[in-house]
Short mmCIF file of C-alpha atoms in Angstrom, two decimals:
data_model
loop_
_atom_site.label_atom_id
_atom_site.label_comp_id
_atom_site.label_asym_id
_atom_site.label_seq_id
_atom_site.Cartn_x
_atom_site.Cartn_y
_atom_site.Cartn_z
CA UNK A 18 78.38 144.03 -95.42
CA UNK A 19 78.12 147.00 -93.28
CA UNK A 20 75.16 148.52 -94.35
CA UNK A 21 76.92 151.86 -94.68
CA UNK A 22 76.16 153.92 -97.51
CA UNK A 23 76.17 158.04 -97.04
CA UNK A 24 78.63 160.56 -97.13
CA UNK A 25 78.70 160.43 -93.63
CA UNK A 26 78.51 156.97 -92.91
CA UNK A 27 75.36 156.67 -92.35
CA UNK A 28 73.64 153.43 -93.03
CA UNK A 29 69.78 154.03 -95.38
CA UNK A 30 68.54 153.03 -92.15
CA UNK A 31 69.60 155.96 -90.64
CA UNK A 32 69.38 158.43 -93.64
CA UNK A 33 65.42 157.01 -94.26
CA UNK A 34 65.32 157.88 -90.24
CA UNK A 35 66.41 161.62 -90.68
CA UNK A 36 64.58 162.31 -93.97
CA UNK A 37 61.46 161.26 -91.64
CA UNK A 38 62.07 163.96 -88.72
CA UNK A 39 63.59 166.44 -91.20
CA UNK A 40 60.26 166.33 -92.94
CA UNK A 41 58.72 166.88 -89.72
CA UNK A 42 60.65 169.72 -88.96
CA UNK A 43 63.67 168.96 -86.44
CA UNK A 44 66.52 171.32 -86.78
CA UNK A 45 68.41 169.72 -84.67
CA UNK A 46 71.53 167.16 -85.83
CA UNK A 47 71.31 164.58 -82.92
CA UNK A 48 68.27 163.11 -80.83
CA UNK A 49 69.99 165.30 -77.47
CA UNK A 50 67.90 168.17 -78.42
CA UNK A 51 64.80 166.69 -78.25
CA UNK A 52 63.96 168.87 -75.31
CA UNK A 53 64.86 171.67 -76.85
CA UNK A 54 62.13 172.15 -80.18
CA UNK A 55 59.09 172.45 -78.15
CA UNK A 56 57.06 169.16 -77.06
CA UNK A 57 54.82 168.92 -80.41
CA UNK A 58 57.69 168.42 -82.21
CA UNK A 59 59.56 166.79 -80.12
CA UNK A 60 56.95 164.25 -79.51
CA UNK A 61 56.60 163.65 -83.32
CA UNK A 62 60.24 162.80 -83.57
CA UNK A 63 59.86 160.40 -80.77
CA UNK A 64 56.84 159.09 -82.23
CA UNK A 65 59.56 158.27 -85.38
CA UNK A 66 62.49 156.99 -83.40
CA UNK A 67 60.07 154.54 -81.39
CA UNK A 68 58.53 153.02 -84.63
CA UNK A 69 61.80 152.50 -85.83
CA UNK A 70 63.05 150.94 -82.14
CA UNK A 71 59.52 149.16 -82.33
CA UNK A 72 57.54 148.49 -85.34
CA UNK A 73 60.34 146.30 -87.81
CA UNK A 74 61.29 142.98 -87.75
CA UNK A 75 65.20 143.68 -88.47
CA UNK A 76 67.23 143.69 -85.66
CA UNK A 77 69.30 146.25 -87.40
CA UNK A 78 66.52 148.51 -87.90
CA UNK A 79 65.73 148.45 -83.92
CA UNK A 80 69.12 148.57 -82.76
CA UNK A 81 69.18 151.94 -84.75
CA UNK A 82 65.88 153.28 -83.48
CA UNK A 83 66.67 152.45 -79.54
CA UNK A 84 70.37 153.85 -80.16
CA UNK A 85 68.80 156.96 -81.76
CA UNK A 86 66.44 156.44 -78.58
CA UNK A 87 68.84 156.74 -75.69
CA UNK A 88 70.31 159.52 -77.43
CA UNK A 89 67.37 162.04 -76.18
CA UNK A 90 67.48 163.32 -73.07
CA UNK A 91 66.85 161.08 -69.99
CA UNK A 92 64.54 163.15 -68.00
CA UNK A 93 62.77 164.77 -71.14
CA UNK A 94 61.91 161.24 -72.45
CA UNK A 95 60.68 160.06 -69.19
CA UNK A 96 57.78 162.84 -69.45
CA UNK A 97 57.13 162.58 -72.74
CA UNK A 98 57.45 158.60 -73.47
CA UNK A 99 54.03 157.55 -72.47
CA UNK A 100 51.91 160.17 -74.02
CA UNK A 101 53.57 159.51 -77.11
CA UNK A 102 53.15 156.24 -77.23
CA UNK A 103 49.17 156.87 -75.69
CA UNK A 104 48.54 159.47 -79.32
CA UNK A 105 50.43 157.62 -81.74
CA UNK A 106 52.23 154.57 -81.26
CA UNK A 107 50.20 150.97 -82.07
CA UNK A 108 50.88 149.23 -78.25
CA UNK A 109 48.02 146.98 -78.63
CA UNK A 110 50.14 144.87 -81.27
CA UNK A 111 52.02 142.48 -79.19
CA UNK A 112 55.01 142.78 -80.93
CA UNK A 113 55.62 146.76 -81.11
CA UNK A 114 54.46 146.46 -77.31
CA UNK A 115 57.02 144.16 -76.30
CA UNK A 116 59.41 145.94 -78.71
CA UNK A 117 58.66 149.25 -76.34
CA UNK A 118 58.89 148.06 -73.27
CA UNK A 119 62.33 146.22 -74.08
CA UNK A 120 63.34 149.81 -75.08
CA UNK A 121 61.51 151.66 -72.41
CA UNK A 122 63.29 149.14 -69.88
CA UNK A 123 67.19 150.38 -71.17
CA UNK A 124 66.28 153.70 -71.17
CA UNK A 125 63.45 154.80 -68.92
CA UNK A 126 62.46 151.94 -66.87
CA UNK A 127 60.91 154.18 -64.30
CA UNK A 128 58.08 154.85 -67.32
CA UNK A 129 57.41 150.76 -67.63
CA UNK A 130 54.51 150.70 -64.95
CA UNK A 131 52.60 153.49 -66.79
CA UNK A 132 52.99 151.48 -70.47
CA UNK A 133 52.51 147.93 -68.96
CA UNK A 134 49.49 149.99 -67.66
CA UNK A 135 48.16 151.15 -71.00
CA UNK A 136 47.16 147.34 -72.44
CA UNK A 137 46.04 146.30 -68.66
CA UNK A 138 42.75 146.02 -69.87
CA UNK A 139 43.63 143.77 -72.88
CA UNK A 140 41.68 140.62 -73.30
CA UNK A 141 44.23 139.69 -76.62
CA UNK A 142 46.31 136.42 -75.55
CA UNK A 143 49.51 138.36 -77.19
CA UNK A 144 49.36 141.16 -74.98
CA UNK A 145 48.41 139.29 -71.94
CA UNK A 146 51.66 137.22 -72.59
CA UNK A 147 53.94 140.07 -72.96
CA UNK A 148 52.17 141.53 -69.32
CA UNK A 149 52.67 138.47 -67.78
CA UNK A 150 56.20 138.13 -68.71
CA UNK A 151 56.91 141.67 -67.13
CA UNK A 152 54.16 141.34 -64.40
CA UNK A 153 54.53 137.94 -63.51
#
């Protein structure tokens, strides 16, 4: 089963996905115009895509989010990414932080040393494995 069920192919995952930044605003029909709707917005839809590439526990469901992820714009995402994630996005849960930086590391590695550096201070074991696995 493909998981496919719009008019346009689209599987729910992606339809729930759209409703989410349609509600929000975005004009836009694809994540390459992120830089182009002003950085509130823009951050707000990233704030979606990364829960989606982050928060589940379906593989499908993050496969979709980081695909809808390297969509945006390289060098936009790369100055937005970690003030996103610092307003909105739950890194000190082990699991959406290792979820981000997996993401972070296909499409903006260059931003991994600022998020490994927002749960430096961590004292939870979780987190301390998931900097030790990309720290050493």
């Amino acid at each position: 089963m493909s998981g496919k069920s719009g008019a346009c192919g689209m599987t729910w995952r992606e339809e729930r996905l759209w409703a989410e930044v349609r509600a929000l605003g975005y004009p836009y029909d694809d994540f390459t115009a992120l830089d182009q709707c002003g950085d509130a917005l823009g951050e707000r839809v990233l704030l979606a895509v990364l829960e989606w590439a982050c928060y589940g526990q379906n593989v499908q469901g993050i496969e979709m989010g980081r695909g809808k992820l390297a969509e945006a714009p390289r060098a936009w995402l790369a100055a937005h990414i970690v003030s996103t994630v610092r307003r909105g996005f739950e890194y000190g849960d082990d699991w959406n932080f290792r979820r981000l930086l997996e993401a972070a590391e296909r499409t903006v590695p260059e931003a991994l040393g600022e998020l490994l550096a927002l749960n430096k201070g961590s004292g939870a074991p979780d987190i301390l494995d998931v900097l030790g696995d990309y720290l050493g």
